XYZ file of C-alpha atoms in Angstrom:
494
model
C 2.596 -10.738 -21.796
C 5.263 -10.083 -19.248
C 5.905 -7.176 -16.939
C 9.149 -6.774 -14.974
C 8.220 -5.420 -11.534
C 11.266 -3.561 -10.443
C 11.499 -1.535 -7.310
C 9.259 1.396 -6.741
C 9.874 4.522 -4.825
C 11.232 3.853 -1.378
C 8.813 4.393 1.417
C 9.685 7.037 3.938
C 8.592 4.961 6.908
C 5.640 5.030 9.236
C 6.553 7.957 11.420
C 6.802 10.983 9.153
C 5.983 12.086 5.640
C 8.626 12.128 2.942
C 8.325 15.877 2.678
C 9.763 16.454 6.137
C 12.556 18.990 6.360
C 15.989 17.518 6.008
C 18.288 17.227 8.979
C 17.833 17.301 12.760
C 19.516 20.621 13.410
C 18.947 23.355 15.938
C 16.302 25.959 15.173
C 18.989 28.506 14.378
C 20.139 26.479 11.397
C 18.941 28.012 8.184
C 17.142 25.397 6.055
C 18.441 27.157 2.975
C 21.916 26.016 3.911
C 20.897 22.435 3.346
C 20.915 20.931 -0.146
C 17.668 20.881 -2.083
C 17.947 17.152 -2.439
C 20.332 14.797 -0.705
C 21.087 12.992 -3.949
C 23.911 14.063 -6.171
C 23.808 14.303 -9.925
C 24.849 11.193 -11.705
C 28.598 10.871 -12.051
C 29.509 8.228 -14.615
C 33.078 8.230 -13.409
C 32.026 8.008 -9.757
C 34.078 11.007 -8.805
C 34.995 11.383 -5.182
C 35.817 7.762 -4.500
C 37.151 8.740 -1.113
C 35.978 11.403 1.311
C 37.269 14.843 0.391
C 40.174 16.510 2.112
C 37.776 19.168 3.336
C 35.845 16.448 5.076
C 38.983 15.205 6.779
C 40.305 18.641 7.751
C 37.058 20.245 8.853
C 35.959 17.622 11.362
C 37.903 18.397 14.488
C 34.790 18.543 16.677
C 34.529 20.253 20.041
C 35.673 17.472 22.315
C 32.243 16.890 23.808
C 31.546 13.505 22.296
C 31.324 10.721 24.878
C 34.030 8.118 25.451
C 36.023 9.243 22.474
C 33.599 7.474 20.147
C 33.301 8.157 16.418
C 32.031 11.698 15.956
C 31.577 13.994 12.987
C 35.263 14.701 13.454
C 35.983 11.170 12.317
C 38.046 11.040 9.162
C 35.314 9.001 7.485
C 32.761 11.743 7.765
C 31.822 13.982 4.837
C 31.500 17.753 4.805
C 28.819 19.043 7.096
C 26.614 20.570 4.461
C 26.478 17.730 2.010
C 26.003 13.962 1.947
C 28.907 11.537 2.010
C 30.521 11.051 -1.387
C 32.709 7.978 -1.092
C 32.240 5.062 -3.508
C 29.425 2.481 -3.292
C 29.641 -1.058 -4.305
C 21.363 -7.253 7.166
C 22.215 -7.818 9.890
C 23.537 -8.261 13.408
C 25.329 -5.683 15.446
C 28.254 -3.748 14.067
C 31.516 -5.673 13.769
C 29.652 -8.985 13.826
C 27.026 -7.721 11.431
C 26.011 -9.830 8.457
C 26.320 -6.719 6.300
C 30.027 -7.243 5.975
C 29.437 -10.843 4.974
C 26.887 -9.967 2.308
C 23.989 -11.814 3.934
C 20.590 -11.234 2.316
C 17.955 -9.065 3.975
C 15.889 -10.627 6.725
C 12.215 -11.342 6.163
C 10.747 -9.445 3.266
C 7.537 -7.507 3.704
C 4.226 -9.211 3.337
C 3.555 -10.210 -0.228
C 1.316 -7.831 -2.118
C -2.029 -9.161 -3.110
C -3.706 -8.597 -6.406
C -6.780 -10.747 -6.168
C -7.527 -14.268 -5.018
C -4.497 -16.416 -4.223
C -4.806 -19.640 -6.224
C -1.542 -21.362 -5.346
C 2.248 -21.150 -5.354
C 3.722 -23.155 -8.222
C 7.529 -23.076 -7.992
C 7.080 -20.939 -4.882
C 5.568 -18.016 -6.841
C 2.107 -16.821 -5.744
C -0.559 -16.884 -8.449
C -3.435 -14.418 -8.115
C -6.666 -14.098 -10.037
C -7.627 -10.413 -10.303
C -11.275 -9.392 -9.885
C -11.285 -8.269 -13.529
C -10.861 -11.905 -14.548
C -14.428 -12.673 -13.499
C -15.651 -9.955 -15.839
C -13.779 -11.345 -18.826
C -14.762 -14.916 -17.864
C -18.407 -13.860 -17.961
C -17.832 -12.134 -21.317
C -16.147 -15.235 -22.785
C -18.958 -17.429 -21.440
C -21.575 -15.240 -23.086
C -19.778 -14.871 -26.437
C -18.688 -18.502 -26.719
C -22.146 -19.617 -25.605
C -23.626 -17.731 -28.554
C -21.216 -19.510 -30.903
C -22.165 -22.885 -29.418
C -25.843 -22.148 -29.973
C -25.180 -22.033 -33.707
C -22.937 -25.109 -33.766
C -24.657 -27.281 -31.138
C -28.216 -25.937 -30.722
C -29.279 -29.098 -28.911
C -27.268 -28.083 -25.834
C -29.790 -25.446 -24.840
C -28.902 -23.574 -21.640
C -26.137 -26.107 -20.921
C -24.042 -24.337 -23.553
C -23.164 -21.670 -20.972
C -21.756 -24.305 -18.647
C -19.591 -25.572 -21.511
C -18.580 -21.986 -22.279
C -17.566 -21.386 -18.658
C -15.410 -24.498 -18.804
C -13.774 -23.113 -21.948
C -13.051 -19.779 -20.200
C -11.377 -21.559 -17.274
C -9.398 -23.853 -19.600
C -8.277 -20.899 -21.700
C -6.927 -19.047 -18.663
C -5.263 -22.244 -17.508
C -3.409 -22.097 -20.832
C -2.503 -18.468 -20.132
C -1.167 -19.577 -16.737
C 1.031 -22.164 -18.472
C 2.320 -19.355 -20.714
C 3.225 -17.253 -17.665
C 4.728 -20.210 -15.820
C 7.097 -20.642 -18.761
C 8.382 -17.113 -18.098
C 8.577 -17.879 -14.381
C 10.578 -21.086 -14.791
C 13.012 -19.334 -17.132
C 13.386 -16.452 -14.669
C 14.066 -18.855 -11.796
C 16.568 -20.671 -13.995
C 18.379 -17.357 -14.522
C 18.140 -16.565 -10.785
C 15.746 -13.656 -11.319
C 13.179 -13.227 -8.516
C 9.528 -13.408 -9.566
C 7.209 -11.394 -7.357
C 3.933 -12.923 -8.488
C 1.817 -14.083 -11.428
C -1.510 -12.368 -11.926
C -4.326 -13.470 -14.228
C -6.371 -10.443 -15.211
C -8.643 -8.912 -17.817
C -6.479 -9.350 -20.912
C -4.333 -12.356 -20.045
C -1.604 -12.739 -17.467
C 1.369 -10.874 -16.060
C 4.595 -12.331 -14.639
C 6.177 -9.697 -12.401
C 9.927 -10.297 -12.620
C 11.761 -8.027 -10.199
C 15.149 -7.822 -11.877
C 16.339 -7.423 -15.431
C 18.086 -10.210 -17.323
C 21.855 -9.733 -17.291
C 22.413 -10.412 -20.984
C 20.417 -9.899 -24.199
C 20.518 -13.637 -24.810
C 18.801 -14.359 -21.520
C 16.298 -11.572 -22.168
C 15.439 -13.150 -25.540
C 14.990 -16.619 -24.035
C 12.965 -15.247 -21.122
C 10.556 -13.563 -23.554
C 10.386 -16.337 -26.144
C 9.490 -19.247 -23.854
C 5.961 -17.886 -23.263
C 4.803 -17.784 -26.889
C 6.682 -21.039 -27.488
C 4.621 -22.812 -24.798
C 1.427 -21.345 -26.266
C 2.399 -22.729 -29.683
C 3.107 -26.112 -28.115
C -0.297 -26.084 -26.402
C -1.981 -25.174 -29.696
C -0.234 -28.128 -31.334
C -1.258 -30.495 -28.540
C -4.891 -29.407 -28.752
C -4.751 -29.869 -32.526
C -3.459 -33.416 -32.140
C -6.087 -34.178 -29.499
C -8.767 -32.827 -31.827
C -7.894 -35.154 -34.740
C -9.643 -38.304 -33.495
C -12.655 -36.400 -32.099
C -15.878 -35.688 -33.967
C -15.848 -32.007 -34.962
C -19.469 -31.141 -34.099
C -19.377 -32.460 -30.551
C -18.680 -30.735 -27.229
C -15.123 -32.156 -26.932
C -14.411 -31.308 -30.577
C -15.626 -27.707 -30.226
C -13.724 -27.193 -26.957
C -10.477 -28.569 -28.347
C -10.818 -26.475 -31.495
C -11.508 -23.367 -29.455
C -8.495 -23.965 -27.196
C -6.259 -24.647 -30.176
C -7.293 -21.414 -31.903
C -7.118 -19.313 -28.713
C -3.610 -20.510 -27.841
C -2.498 -19.869 -31.412
C -3.874 -16.330 -31.163
C -2.111 -15.799 -27.818
C 1.190 -16.979 -29.305
C 0.929 -14.865 -32.462
C -0.270 -11.772 -30.631
C 2.557 -11.974 -28.080
C 5.131 -12.390 -30.848
C 4.257 -8.968 -32.266
C 7.468 -6.905 -32.004
C 6.453 -4.166 -29.599
C 6.581 -3.671 -25.854
C 4.999 -4.723 -23.552
C 4.427 -7.911 -25.571
C 6.909 -10.769 -25.513
C 7.851 -10.015 -29.104
C 8.763 -6.507 -27.994
C 11.100 -7.907 -25.377
C 12.652 -10.122 -28.030
C 13.139 -7.065 -30.261
C 14.644 -5.231 -27.295
C 17.103 -8.092 -26.781
C 18.140 -7.986 -30.449
C 18.719 -4.212 -30.418
C 20.508 -4.534 -27.076
C 22.815 -7.148 -28.598
C 23.526 -5.012 -31.680
C 24.118 -1.728 -29.842
C 25.405 -2.982 -26.519
C 22.908 -0.653 -24.780
C 19.815 -2.089 -23.083
C 18.191 1.344 -22.994
C 18.462 1.637 -26.802
C 16.657 -1.675 -27.121
C 13.923 -0.529 -24.762
C 13.385 2.749 -26.627
C 13.180 0.989 -30.002
C 10.797 -1.719 -28.777
C 8.622 0.790 -26.898
C 8.126 3.017 -29.953
C 7.342 -0.010 -32.102
C 4.822 -0.941 -29.401
C 3.195 2.476 -29.655
C 3.028 2.167 -33.444
C 1.480 -1.250 -32.940
C -1.144 0.261 -30.625
C -2.149 2.747 -33.332
C -2.281 -0.072 -35.897
C -4.569 -2.119 -33.628
C -6.834 0.866 -32.980
C -7.328 1.510 -36.693
C -6.740 -1.864 -38.286
C -8.701 -4.280 -36.091
C -12.168 -2.831 -36.856
C -11.297 -2.612 -40.569
C -10.157 -6.238 -40.659
C -13.335 -7.394 -38.929
C -15.530 -5.463 -41.333
C -13.631 -6.803 -44.331
C -14.054 -10.384 -43.188
C -10.318 -10.996 -42.983
C -10.706 -12.351 -39.448
C -13.285 -14.970 -40.256
C -16.518 -13.134 -41.053
C -18.009 -12.644 -44.494
C -17.931 -8.856 -44.175
C -21.666 -8.527 -45.011
C -23.362 -9.337 -41.698
C -21.930 -6.552 -39.598
C -24.359 -4.114 -38.000
C -24.034 -1.004 -35.914
C -23.596 -2.913 -32.654
C -20.871 -5.122 -34.148
C -19.028 -2.029 -35.346
C -19.193 -0.412 -31.893
C -18.029 -3.650 -30.246
C -15.091 -3.973 -32.629
C -14.094 -0.345 -32.062
C -14.344 -0.714 -28.271
C -12.265 -3.889 -28.259
C -9.649 -2.257 -30.486
C -9.524 0.818 -28.242
C -9.020 -1.301 -25.110
C -6.253 -3.360 -26.722
C -4.551 -0.253 -28.116
C -4.698 1.481 -24.723
C -3.160 -1.549 -22.996
C -0.313 -1.759 -25.519
C 0.349 2.002 -25.524
C 0.325 2.214 -21.725
C 2.501 -0.876 -21.402
C 5.058 0.578 -23.805
C 5.217 3.781 -21.783
C 5.560 1.853 -18.538
C 8.410 -0.159 -20.036
C 10.230 3.069 -20.877
C 9.745 4.407 -17.363
C 10.910 1.144 -15.822
C 14.011 1.126 -17.999
C 14.798 4.690 -16.978
C 14.338 3.709 -13.346
C 16.790 0.846 -13.658
C 19.227 3.056 -15.518
C 19.261 5.599 -12.695
C 19.034 3.207 -9.725
C 22.830 2.868 -9.347
C 22.883 6.575 -8.469
C 21.137 5.772 -5.193
C 24.102 4.940 -2.967
C 23.938 4.706 0.790
C 27.393 6.230 1.111
C 26.555 9.404 -0.828
C 23.142 9.935 0.776
C 24.219 9.423 4.377
C 24.037 12.295 6.834
C 26.900 12.821 9.247
C 25.895 11.850 12.776
C 26.963 12.837 16.293
C 27.013 10.055 18.904
C 25.413 11.070 22.205
C 24.656 9.164 25.387
C 21.133 8.417 26.535
C 20.911 11.132 29.198
C 22.230 13.935 26.973
C 19.774 16.864 26.836
C 18.404 17.542 23.393
C 19.678 21.108 23.405
C 23.231 19.921 24.144
C 23.006 17.223 21.475
C 21.876 19.774 18.899
C 24.655 22.154 19.966
C 27.226 19.437 19.317
C 25.628 18.584 15.986
C 25.648 22.211 14.854
C 29.224 22.727 16.015
C 30.355 19.743 13.990
C 28.037 20.420 11.045
C 26.216 17.122 11.586
C 22.584 16.488 10.708
C 21.730 13.387 12.730
C 22.050 11.984 16.265
C 22.943 8.418 17.270
C 22.345 7.361 20.883
C 25.209 5.189 22.160
C 26.048 3.430 25.414
C 29.081 4.115 27.591
C 31.230 1.990 25.294
C 30.166 3.779 22.118
C 27.886 1.010 20.848
C 24.832 2.427 19.009
C 21.509 1.841 20.743
C 18.984 3.979 18.878
C 18.479 6.820 16.411
C 16.938 10.150 17.337
C 14.000 10.683 15.014
C 13.912 13.898 13.041
C 10.139 14.217 13.454
C 10.479 13.912 17.228
C 13.067 16.716 17.375
C 10.840 19.096 15.445
C 7.990 18.338 17.837
C 9.902 19.567 20.912
C 9.647 23.346 21.520
C 12.987 25.089 21.869
C 12.384 26.165 25.488
C 11.870 22.527 26.567
C 14.913 21.053 24.840
C 17.332 21.501 27.795
C 15.034 19.263 29.894
C 14.346 16.549 27.296
C 16.804 13.646 27.052
C 17.589 12.348 23.584
C 16.692 8.801 24.633
C 13.040 9.821 24.845
C 13.050 10.853 21.191
C 14.914 7.854 19.797
C 13.837 4.741 17.949
C 15.551 1.539 19.033
C 17.809 -0.015 16.435
C 16.768 -3.307 14.931
C 18.930 -5.483 12.707
C 17.080 -4.260 9.627
C 17.862 -0.635 10.507
C 21.599 -1.232 10.137
C 22.576 -0.554 6.531
C 25.902 -1.181 4.876
C 27.572 1.909 3.443
C 28.350 -0.171 0.335
C 24.701 -0.740 -0.613
C 23.403 0.917 -3.767
C 20.590 0.702 -6.301
C 18.079 -2.113 -6.024
C 20.001 -3.753 -3.177
C 19.623 -0.586 -1.101
C 15.913 -0.287 -1.879
C 15.363 -3.960 -1.038
C 16.875 -3.437 2.414
C 14.823 -0.302 3.058
C 11.605 -2.022 1.979
C 12.360 -5.010 4.193
C 12.391 -2.786 7.316
C 10.376 0.412 6.794
C 11.680 3.230 9.001
C 12.424 6.939 8.838
C 16.148 6.676 9.639
C 18.771 3.953 9.313
C 22.214 3.559 10.846
C 24.854 3.299 8.126
C 27.937 1.294 9.041
C 31.185 0.335 7.377
C 32.014 -3.301 6.690
C 34.234 -3.176 9.777
C 31.240 -2.201 11.901
C 32.211 1.443 12.422
C 29.448 4.045 12.371
C 29.401 5.953 9.091
C 26.290 8.070 9.631
C 22.504 8.093 9.388
C 20.463 7.540 6.251
C 17.074 9.244 6.049
C 14.400 7.508 3.993
C 13.165 10.957 2.974
C 16.601 11.733 1.516
C 16.521 8.504 -0.498
C 13.067 9.294 -1.815
C 14.032 12.798 -2.893
C 17.165 11.479 -4.621
C 15.030 8.834 -6.319
C 12.564 11.409 -7.634
C 15.370 13.664 -8.810
C 17.075 10.812 -10.677
C 13.843 9.780 -12.350
C 13.175 13.358 -13.472
C 16.385 13.520 -15.481
C 16.180 12.293 -19.091
C 18.056 9.171 -20.019
C 21.340 9.573 -21.829
């Protein structure tokens, strides 16, 4: 089974909560004048590809900006009461910045855990979740009971053989997931991690396949490898005596891999067969979201079928029993197993729908449209004067610059709110600013997952947004991005 990881909600940094009021403005500014959310509704035609004429005409400023540097009066700035709305598409300083050259983000954040790190095949970390030990113990106990009937002479040693089977089975599951990983790497899709857990394994692929053909291949290689393993174990079993430890182990691994392959080929998300169905519908309709919706609802129907059908099949003997030896405990066990499997499938189908909706709306998150206009001020400028300039120009952010207009730091919104109004004439903006690092310089052209990747790489509350030429475009608040993200996710998919 395969789960595409995607990008979650952007963090709002370490210095303030996401719910912080928007915009570093003077106390006289009415919060109601600011937009409810910095994001704009989705515009399929990307209206407003250049800043509006109002933005150009209304930004004359008051002449107080230092050294004639870029101010809110700059013709690149948007209207004072709304985010920028020019079109979208890490890092050294300004004109020499790697942003303009399309360099990738600098070091990514520390890899998330998820259990015990077992290794890094193909550079992808493999974790064993704590829940694996529970299922390993369950497999050891159940398989040990089967061995007692087949090989009673083993005695207590049967549990050691059963533990070996549990480890070998999950090694087969790892091979299944590595097949997905190798295919993803082949298609240049980043894989966050592989995790072995209670009901199998998960390959967390961070980006979606670009074509339905690649999506089909990416999903199919896992069950294909499980079928190949089942065939190999079958061939290895042929020359071995059936009622021996090697014979029983090989038979068990053959059957378990066959079950894994068949189960994953069922045509419903989040199973591999569901992703294959999604690829087929995507190919026929030309819409990936249509494929996701179809495969997710088939997955939910499959969950209901498992919940009802699995206990009935066990009681009827269709799954190997004779249908006459079942007792109350067996019935409860079958029902519990069916409920767990159904819950996993149903939840996975819902998560797939949410992830698809996320990816559908991600392009709406554009640095250029979410950026706040900024006023450049020098380090010794009193806070009250800086806020006066910002209010006069309709700006909502402050950038501290040197005598030559080069940005040095960003005045933090949380720090401004913490200064009482009567003290602001005696507080310099430099004491409220956060020094700029390379990761805090964001290209105005970034959008969607690329924007979120950059923000995750350097968590902060504010970022300096620059043009490809190195000119200051404004300040991006992580809180604004988060609110726009939540608003986009709340809208139904088209």
